[in-house]
Amino acid sequence: MEHLDAYIPFDRRLSISHNTPLPDKTTGTVLFADISGFISLTAALAHELGPQRGAEELNHQLNRVYGALIDEVHRYHGSVIGFNGDAISCWFDQDDGFLGTACAFAMQETMRRFETIPISSTNTVSMHIKVAVVQGSVSRFIVGHPDIQLIDVLAGRLLDRMETAGRQLEKGEIIVGEEIVEQFGDHLKTKEWRTAENGERLAVVQSLEIPVPQKKWPEIPPLAPEEIEPWFLKPVFQRLKQGQGRFLSDLRLVVPVFVSFTGIDYDSDPAANDKLNQIVLWVQKILSHYDGHLIQFSMGDIGSYFMIVFGAPVAHEDDSVRAIEAASELISPPPELHFMREVKIGISRGQVHTGAHGGEARSTYGICGEVVSLSARLMSKAEQGQILATSSVVEMADHAYEFKKLGPAKLKGFADPAVLYAVNEKRSEAISGILGTKIKSPLIGRATEREWLMNALQELENGTTHVALIEGEAGIGKSRLMIELFQHYNPEKIVGLSGSGNAVEVTTAYSAWRTVFTQLFDEEISHSHRLNTSETKGDWESAVDKIMHDEPDQIQLAPLLNVVLPLAIPENDLTIEMTGALRAFNTHNLLVKLLKRAANNKPLLIVIEDAHWLDSASWQLLSRVSQEVTPILLVAVTRPMSRPPLEYSQLLKLPHHKLIQLDKLELEAIEALICAQLGVDDLPSQVSSFVHERASGNPFFSEELAFALRDNGFLQIVEKKVEIKHPGDLQSIEFPDTIQEVITSRIDQLSAPLQLSLKIASIIGRVFDISILQGIHPAEPDKEALADQLATLCEADLMRIETPLPEPTYFFKHIITQEVAYRVDA
Ligand SMILES: Nc1ncnc2c1ncn2[C@@H]1O[C@H](COP(=O)(O)OP(=O)(O)OP(=O)(O)O)[C@@H](O)[C@H]1O
Ligand SMILES: [Mg+2]
C-alpha cells in the first residue's frame, strides 16, 4: 500500500484516529500558497524531453516542491485542506496568526532551493511562491456520500478574505490581513499596504523579527483501510491499493467543467453545512451517472465552485457529450435545492497532466494544465444559468447538442481571445444517428458487403426478410456502411428507421428504440413534440388516438409507450398495476404489434447501431423483432463483445441471418480514403505507407493521422498535390487527440491488473513473448495467470497472438494502443 493516509488532512486523520470529531466552528489561520513557474516548467520539460518523459519529470519536480512545502506546514501544526491547481490552502487551528505567518516565511525560505531548476545545460526554469495569510473563524465539516467520496470542507467569509488577499499577491510576496499585523506589532516588518477592490486593507510583509517555535504534530499510527476508503474516488483508491499509484500519473485529454454558485451563508445560517452537503450529494449523483468526477472545490460566501473532470481518472470516447449532459442537469437545481443560486458553468477540453500530487506527508489526485484555468475563466464569463464551452468541446459534441456562437472574448491569463459558445438545446432524437451524419467522402472498398446490403434492400421491396449483424472494431467503417445503406433505400417503398446504443444509457431500458419509434410516429406525435407540452392532456391524447387508431382495445396500454416516445402519457388503473416482468412482457408485445402493423403497410428497414452498448430490454426487443416482424431488413451493428448477451447468439441462429465482419482496409483503399479526405489526387508513397503502418488499415485512425500530418505542418497541400515538408520527422508525430481518446477509454475500462499487464507489455514493445513479460512484471504473476490475462486482452481485441508455439508471442493489434499504454509513468 502506498501512503494512503496522506490523502486526508492531518488534523482530520488525527480526529479519525482518536475518534474525536473536529468542531464545526473554529478559529485559526488560513494560509494560501500559490506556486508560480509550473507552466513554464511544463513547457520547458516537454520541449526538452518530449511529452511523455517531460510529464514524468514534471511529476517528479512537482512532488519535490510540494513535498518540501507541505513539510513546513506540518512543522507549524498546519493541515493542508485543499489543492487548487498549483496552489494549496492550509488551516492552522486555534492559531492567532503566529504559526501561520511563521510558516509563510519558512515556505518562502524553502522555496529558494527551487529558484533555479536546471532543464538542460543551457536552460533553467525558476519557481517562486506567494503566500496570503488571514486569521478569523471558519466552518469546518465533512460533505459527500461515503460510497462516492467524503470531502473535508473549510468554508466561510474568511475563505473569501483569503481569496481577496490571494488576488493582491505578486511574485514572491507574502501578504497578511490587518489583524495579523496587529498581533505582531513591530515584530512584523511591513513593506507596503494595499487596498483590495472591496476596501479591505492588506499588508505586504518582508520579515518576522521574533522567533516562532515550531509545533510539530504527534505521530499517528496508520488508519485502517475501511477508515480511509471513503475519502477517495473509487478508481483512484483501487490503483493505490494495488500499489499502482504511479500509474495515475499520465498525460490525458480531459474535459474540465467548472460550476459556480452562490446562496449559502456559512457564517450566519445554522443550516449552511447541511445545505452544502445536499448540493454535493446531488452533484455526486449526477456525476456518477455520467462517470465524471468531482476533483476539488472551494467554498466562500460570495461564490463557491466545483471543479469536475471527465476523462480522468477514467476516460470515455464521448467525454465532451457527457460533460454537457451533466452540465445541463447541474445548471438547473431541483426545487429542493432552491437556495442554490446563480449557477454558471464553463467547459473546455485539452491535455492535462494528472497524477498523485503532493509529498509523502500529504497528497491528492490532481489535474494540472492550462485547460483547467480555461474552464474556470469560462465559468466566470458565463451569465447566470448559462453554460459556456470552447470550440474544442463543440467539435466533439455538435452532433448531439446545438450551440450558439458568441463573439471572441478576452480571457484573463490567456494571450489570444477565445471564441465561445453557449450550449443551447439537445438535438432532437429523431434526426440524430445515421440520418444526422454528414459524410465526408465516398464509400471506399467494401464491395462485397455493399452488394449484399443493396441486394437485401431490393429483396425487401419484394417482401423478403433479412437480419444482418455487422461487426468490427471502433472506426473500421460500420457506420459509414450504414450511411450508404440509408442513402440507397427508396422511401416510397420502404420505411427507414434507426436507433443506437449509448455508452451512458447502458442501463436505460429501450434507449436504442426511442429514436426508432420517434421516427416511426414522427407525424402522429409531431404536434405535442414540437410544442413540448406533452403534459397537457389534449396533446398526448390526440397522439395516442392516431397511433392506436385501429387497435382500440389496446388503448389502455398506451402509457407503456412512454419508454419509447416523448409523450408522458399518465398511467391508468391497468398499467399502474403492471410491474417487473409483466410490464416488460406487455411492453414488448405492444411494441412488436406496432412494428408488425407498420411493416404490413410498408416494409421496414431498421438499423440498430452501437449494439455493444444496448441495455437488456433493447436486446430482448431486438430479438423478438428479428423473429416476428416481416417484411423487414433488420441490421444490428456492433463492436466485438467479449461477453455477448444471449440474444446475440439467438440472432446468429436465425435461418435468415447474415454475419458481416468488417476487417481492415487494404493499402490502396486507405490511400484513396486519405486522398478523398485531403482533397488531393494522389499521395506520396512514403505518407501512405507511414499511415498504413501506424493505423493498421483502420479508416478512422488513418483519417485522423492524415489530418494531424497536415495540421501540424508535416504535409503541405498546394493545388491538389501533397508535399512532404520534413520527411525525416514523420516518425515524431504524436497520435492525435481523437485517437488517444478512443484508446484511453478502452484501456480505462479494463480491470486494474489487466491495465498493469498491458502497460508492462507496452514497455517491451509491440511484439513480446510471455516469458519476458513475466520476468519484468512487478506483480510477479505465474505464467498461467498471465496467459489468462493475455487471453482476455485478445478477446477485448487489443492484442493478438502472433505465434502460439512453442511459447506464445503476442502483439498489440495497433501500435497506437501500445503507445498510449506506454505513455504512463512506468
Ligand atoms: N469504406 C469507407 N469509405 C470511406 N470512408 C470510410 C470507410 N470506412 C470508414 N470510413 C471513415 O472512417 C471513419 C470511421 O468510420 P465509422 O464511423 O463508420 O466507424 P465505426 O466502425 O462505425 O466505428 P465506431 O465503432 O466507433 O462507431 C469515418 O469518418 C468514416 O467516414
Ligand atoms: Mg459507428
mmCIF file of N, CA and C in Angstrom, residues 512-583:
data_model
loop_
_atom_site.group_PDB
_atom_site.id
_atom_site.type_symbol
_atom_site.label_atom_id
_atom_site.label_comp_id
_atom_site.label_asym_id
_atom_site.label_seq_id
_atom_site.Cartn_x
_atom_site.Cartn_y
_atom_site.Cartn_z
ATOM 1 N N ALA A 512 -32.187 2.369 -27.145
ATOM 2 C CA ALA A 512 -31.908 2.360 -28.588
ATOM 3 C C ALA A 512 -33.180 2.442 -29.413
ATOM 4 N N TRP A 513 -34.298 2.036 -28.838
ATOM 5 C CA TRP A 513 -35.543 2.006 -29.613
ATOM 6 C C TRP A 513 -36.292 3.323 -29.579
ATOM 7 N N ARG A 514 -35.854 4.227 -28.709
ATOM 8 C CA ARG A 514 -36.551 5.525 -28.625
ATOM 9 C C ARG A 514 -36.566 6.227 -29.975
ATOM 10 N N THR A 515 -35.354 6.323 -30.600
ATOM 11 C CA THR A 515 -35.333 7.039 -31.881
ATOM 12 C C THR A 515 -36.119 6.277 -32.940
ATOM 13 N N VAL A 516 -36.071 4.961 -32.902
ATOM 14 C CA VAL A 516 -36.808 4.173 -33.896
ATOM 15 C C VAL A 516 -38.299 4.530 -33.846
ATOM 16 N N PHE A 517 -38.874 4.490 -32.643
ATOM 17 C CA PHE A 517 -40.314 4.760 -32.530
ATOM 18 C C PHE A 517 -40.631 6.240 -32.726
ATOM 19 N N THR A 518 -39.717 7.109 -32.286
ATOM 20 C CA THR A 518 -39.955 8.537 -32.504
ATOM 21 C C THR A 518 -39.974 8.840 -34.004
ATOM 22 N N GLN A 519 -39.069 8.195 -34.749
ATOM 23 C CA GLN A 519 -39.083 8.394 -36.205
ATOM 24 C C GLN A 519 -40.342 7.788 -36.827
ATOM 25 N N LEU A 520 -40.711 6.592 -36.352
ATOM 26 C CA LEU A 520 -41.869 5.914 -36.925
ATOM 27 C C LEU A 520 -43.149 6.738 -36.745
ATOM 28 N N PHE A 521 -43.301 7.316 -35.551
ATOM 29 C CA PHE A 521 -44.546 8.065 -35.275
ATOM 30 C C PHE A 521 -44.320 9.564 -35.303
ATOM 31 N N ASP A 522 -43.325 9.971 -36.067
ATOM 32 C CA ASP A 522 -42.988 11.386 -36.110
ATOM 33 C C ASP A 522 -44.216 12.250 -36.391
ATOM 34 N N GLU A 523 -44.982 11.850 -37.386
ATOM 35 C CA GLU A 523 -46.143 12.650 -37.756
ATOM 36 C C GLU A 523 -47.190 12.672 -36.649
ATOM 37 N N GLU A 524 -47.456 11.502 -36.092
ATOM 38 C CA GLU A 524 -48.505 11.383 -35.073
ATOM 39 C C GLU A 524 -48.181 12.205 -33.822
ATOM 40 N N ILE A 525 -46.893 12.266 -33.485
ATOM 41 C CA ILE A 525 -46.573 12.958 -32.230
ATOM 42 C C ILE A 525 -46.027 14.355 -32.470
ATOM 43 N N SER A 526 -45.877 14.734 -33.744
ATOM 44 C CA SER A 526 -45.130 15.971 -34.005
ATOM 45 C C SER A 526 -45.763 17.177 -33.320
ATOM 46 N N HIS A 527 -47.088 17.197 -33.218
ATOM 47 C CA HIS A 527 -47.722 18.367 -32.615
ATOM 48 C C HIS A 527 -47.304 18.525 -31.149
ATOM 49 N N SER A 528 -47.500 17.454 -30.394
ATOM 50 C CA SER A 528 -47.171 17.557 -28.969
ATOM 51 C C SER A 528 -45.669 17.704 -28.773
ATOM 52 N N HIS A 529 -44.907 17.070 -29.654
ATOM 53 C CA HIS A 529 -43.471 17.112 -29.555
ATOM 54 C C HIS A 529 -42.960 18.516 -29.792
ATOM 55 N N ARG A 530 -43.473 19.109 -30.873
ATOM 56 C CA ARG A 530 -42.980 20.425 -31.259
ATOM 57 C C ARG A 530 -43.317 21.470 -30.192
ATOM 58 N N LEU A 531 -44.525 21.388 -29.684
ATOM 59 C CA LEU A 531 -44.923 22.377 -28.683
ATOM 60 C C LEU A 531 -44.277 22.098 -27.335
ATOM 61 N N ASN A 532 -43.723 20.907 -27.242
ATOM 62 C CA ASN A 532 -43.097 20.496 -25.992
ATOM 63 C C ASN A 532 -44.045 20.643 -24.805
ATOM 64 N N THR A 533 -45.297 20.339 -25.050
ATOM 65 C CA THR A 533 -46.285 20.460 -23.985
ATOM 66 C C THR A 533 -46.899 19.096 -23.750
ATOM 67 N N SER A 534 -46.054 18.113 -23.696
ATOM 68 C CA SER A 534 -46.587 16.762 -23.625
ATOM 69 C C SER A 534 -47.403 16.515 -22.356
ATOM 70 N N GLU A 535 -47.248 17.371 -21.359
ATOM 71 C CA GLU A 535 -48.037 17.149 -20.141
ATOM 72 C C GLU A 535 -49.505 17.513 -20.370
ATOM 73 N N THR A 536 -49.758 18.439 -21.289
ATOM 74 C CA THR A 536 -51.148 18.860 -21.449
ATOM 75 C C THR A 536 -51.941 17.733 -22.084
ATOM 76 N N LYS A 537 -53.145 17.583 -21.569
ATOM 77 C CA LYS A 537 -53.910 16.396 -21.850
ATOM 78 C C LYS A 537 -54.178 16.169 -23.335
ATOM 79 N N GLY A 538 -54.732 17.190 -23.972
ATOM 80 C CA GLY A 538 -55.165 17.059 -25.351
ATOM 81 C C GLY A 538 -54.079 16.515 -26.262
ATOM 82 N N ASP A 539 -52.825 16.956 -26.019
ATOM 83 C CA ASP A 539 -51.777 16.619 -26.951
ATOM 84 C C ASP A 539 -51.433 15.144 -26.964
ATOM 85 N N TRP A 540 -51.212 14.587 -25.767
ATOM 86 C CA TRP A 540 -50.871 13.166 -25.786
ATOM 87 C C TRP A 540 -52.065 12.338 -26.209
ATOM 88 N N GLU A 541 -53.273 12.810 -25.874
ATOM 89 C CA GLU A 541 -54.462 12.041 -26.267
ATOM 90 C C GLU A 541 -54.616 11.959 -27.774
ATOM 91 N N SER A 542 -54.383 13.088 -28.435
ATOM 92 C CA SER A 542 -54.550 13.036 -29.886
ATOM 93 C C SER A 542 -53.458 12.161 -30.496
ATOM 94 N N ALA A 543 -52.252 12.222 -29.933
ATOM 95 C CA ALA A 543 -51.177 11.372 -30.447
ATOM 96 C C ALA A 543 -51.529 9.899 -30.255
ATOM 97 N N VAL A 544 -52.022 9.551 -29.060
ATOM 98 C CA VAL A 544 -52.376 8.152 -28.790
ATOM 99 C C VAL A 544 -53.511 7.701 -29.719
ATOM 100 N N ASP A 545 -54.496 8.575 -29.915
ATOM 101 C CA ASP A 545 -55.593 8.226 -30.820
ATOM 102 C C ASP A 545 -55.066 7.874 -32.201
ATOM 103 N N LYS A 546 -54.130 8.675 -32.660
ATOM 104 C CA LYS A 546 -53.605 8.433 -34.015
ATOM 105 C C LYS A 546 -52.793 7.133 -34.056
ATOM 106 N N ILE A 547 -51.966 6.933 -33.032
ATOM 107 C CA ILE A 547 -51.105 5.742 -33.051
ATOM 108 C C ILE A 547 -51.924 4.459 -32.915
ATOM 109 N N MET A 548 -52.963 4.510 -32.073
ATOM 110 C CA MET A 548 -53.724 3.289 -31.761
ATOM 111 C C MET A 548 -55.031 3.211 -32.535
ATOM 112 N N HIS A 549 -55.160 4.009 -33.603
ATOM 113 C CA HIS A 549 -56.493 4.164 -34.207
ATOM 114 C C HIS A 549 -57.146 2.835 -34.588
ATOM 115 N N ASP A 550 -56.346 1.848 -35.035
ATOM 116 C CA ASP A 550 -57.011 0.615 -35.447
ATOM 117 C C ASP A 550 -56.944 -0.481 -34.378
ATOM 118 N N GLU A 551 -56.520 -0.107 -33.173
ATOM 119 C CA GLU A 551 -56.491 -1.109 -32.102
ATOM 120 C C GLU A 551 -57.086 -0.535 -30.832
ATOM 121 N N PRO A 552 -58.386 -0.207 -30.875
ATOM 122 C CA PRO A 552 -58.996 0.454 -29.719
ATOM 123 C C PRO A 552 -58.858 -0.357 -28.430
ATOM 124 N N ASP A 553 -58.770 -1.685 -28.555
ATOM 125 C CA ASP A 553 -58.686 -2.482 -27.330
ATOM 126 C C ASP A 553 -57.314 -2.362 -26.675
ATOM 127 N N GLN A 554 -56.363 -1.800 -27.394
ATOM 128 C CA GLN A 554 -55.020 -1.664 -26.835
ATOM 129 C C GLN A 554 -54.814 -0.312 -26.157
ATOM 130 N N ILE A 555 -55.783 0.577 -26.327
ATOM 131 C CA ILE A 555 -55.552 1.971 -25.937
ATOM 132 C C ILE A 555 -55.186 2.119 -24.451
ATOM 133 N N GLN A 556 -55.732 1.200 -23.651
ATOM 134 C CA GLN A 556 -55.437 1.195 -22.209
ATOM 135 C C GLN A 556 -53.939 1.029 -21.943
ATOM 136 N N LEU A 557 -53.266 0.382 -22.900
ATOM 137 C CA LEU A 557 -51.838 0.081 -22.695
ATOM 138 C C LEU A 557 -50.933 1.236 -23.106
ATOM 139 N N ALA A 558 -51.563 2.305 -23.634
ATOM 140 C CA ALA A 558 -50.759 3.406 -24.188
ATOM 141 C C ALA A 558 -49.641 3.912 -23.257
ATOM 142 N N PRO A 559 -49.862 3.984 -21.914
ATOM 143 C CA PRO A 559 -48.776 4.504 -21.055
ATOM 144 C C PRO A 559 -47.471 3.708 -21.183
ATOM 145 N N LEU A 560 -47.575 2.454 -21.646
ATOM 146 C CA LEU A 560 -46.343 1.665 -21.817
ATOM 147 C C LEU A 560 -45.451 2.256 -22.898
ATOM 148 N N LEU A 561 -46.053 3.104 -23.746
ATOM 149 C CA LEU A 561 -45.268 3.708 -24.826
ATOM 150 C C LEU A 561 -44.311 4.791 -24.337
ATOM 151 N N ASN A 562 -44.508 5.215 -23.096
ATOM 152 C CA ASN A 562 -43.652 6.293 -22.585
ATOM 153 C C ASN A 562 -42.162 5.963 -22.661
ATOM 154 N N VAL A 563 -41.838 4.653 -22.602
ATOM 155 C CA VAL A 563 -40.412 4.304 -22.629
ATOM 156 C C VAL A 563 -39.784 4.558 -23.999
ATOM 157 N N VAL A 564 -40.627 4.644 -25.039
ATOM 158 C CA VAL A 564 -40.034 4.851 -26.362
ATOM 159 C C VAL A 564 -40.499 6.136 -27.061
ATOM 160 N N LEU A 565 -41.446 6.839 -26.471
ATOM 161 C CA LEU A 565 -41.938 8.054 -27.127
ATOM 162 C C LEU A 565 -41.923 9.234 -26.158
ATOM 163 N N PRO A 566 -41.662 10.439 -26.648
ATOM 164 C CA PRO A 566 -41.609 11.608 -25.762
ATOM 165 C C PRO A 566 -43.013 12.132 -25.475
ATOM 166 N N LEU A 567 -43.854 11.327 -24.803
ATOM 167 C CA LEU A 567 -45.255 11.736 -24.650
ATOM 168 C C LEU A 567 -45.724 11.932 -23.212
ATOM 169 N N ALA A 568 -45.125 11.314 -22.250
ATOM 170 C CA ALA A 568 -45.559 11.417 -20.850
ATOM 171 C C ALA A 568 -47.055 11.124 -20.675
ATOM 172 N N ILE A 569 -47.492 9.974 -21.154
ATOM 173 C CA ILE A 569 -48.903 9.586 -21.008
ATOM 174 C C ILE A 569 -49.130 9.125 -19.562
ATOM 175 N N PRO A 570 -50.143 9.686 -18.882
ATOM 176 C CA PRO A 570 -50.327 9.302 -17.472
ATOM 177 C C PRO A 570 -50.718 7.820 -17.330
ATOM 178 N N GLU A 571 -50.252 7.193 -16.287
ATOM 179 C CA GLU A 571 -50.598 5.783 -16.028
ATOM 180 C C GLU A 571 -52.100 5.670 -15.765
ATOM 181 N N ASN A 572 -52.697 4.528 -16.082
ATOM 182 C CA ASN A 572 -54.095 4.295 -15.724
ATOM 183 C C ASN A 572 -54.193 3.085 -14.791
ATOM 184 N N ASP A 573 -55.417 2.756 -14.385
ATOM 185 C CA ASP A 573 -55.609 1.686 -13.390
ATOM 186 C C ASP A 573 -54.969 0.368 -13.814
ATOM 187 N N LEU A 574 -55.006 0.123 -15.119
ATOM 188 C CA LEU A 574 -54.471 -1.143 -15.610
ATOM 189 C C LEU A 574 -52.944 -1.137 -15.576
ATOM 190 N N THR A 575 -52.354 -0.085 -16.128
ATOM 191 C CA THR A 575 -50.893 -0.098 -16.281
ATOM 192 C C THR A 575 -50.177 0.108 -14.953
ATOM 193 N N ILE A 576 -50.806 0.824 -14.055
ATOM 194 C CA ILE A 576 -50.120 1.094 -12.788
ATOM 195 C C ILE A 576 -49.844 -0.195 -12.017
ATOM 196 N N GLU A 577 -50.696 -1.196 -12.261
ATOM 197 C CA GLU A 577 -50.519 -2.495 -11.598
ATOM 198 C C GLU A 577 -49.409 -3.331 -12.248
ATOM 199 N N MET A 578 -49.090 -2.952 -13.462
ATOM 200 C CA MET A 578 -48.097 -3.782 -14.187
ATOM 201 C C MET A 578 -46.691 -3.397 -13.777
ATOM 202 N N THR A 579 -45.976 -4.355 -13.221
ATOM 203 C CA THR A 579 -44.591 -4.059 -12.853
ATOM 204 C C THR A 579 -43.714 -5.221 -13.306
ATOM 205 N N GLY A 580 -42.429 -5.004 -13.210
ATOM 206 C CA GLY A 580 -41.447 -6.054 -13.461
ATOM 207 C C GLY A 580 -41.654 -6.789 -14.772
ATOM 208 N N ALA A 581 -41.606 -8.124 -14.671
ATOM 209 C CA ALA A 581 -41.629 -8.964 -15.870
ATOM 210 C C ALA A 581 -42.933 -8.794 -16.649
ATOM 211 N N LEU A 582 -44.037 -8.607 -15.915
ATOM 212 C CA LEU A 582 -45.332 -8.475 -16.586
ATOM 213 C C LEU A 582 -45.361 -7.224 -17.459
ATOM 214 N N ARG A 583 -44.825 -6.152 -16.898
ATOM 215 C CA ARG A 583 -44.799 -4.905 -17.649
ATOM 216 C C ARG A 583 -43.912 -5.050 -18.883
#
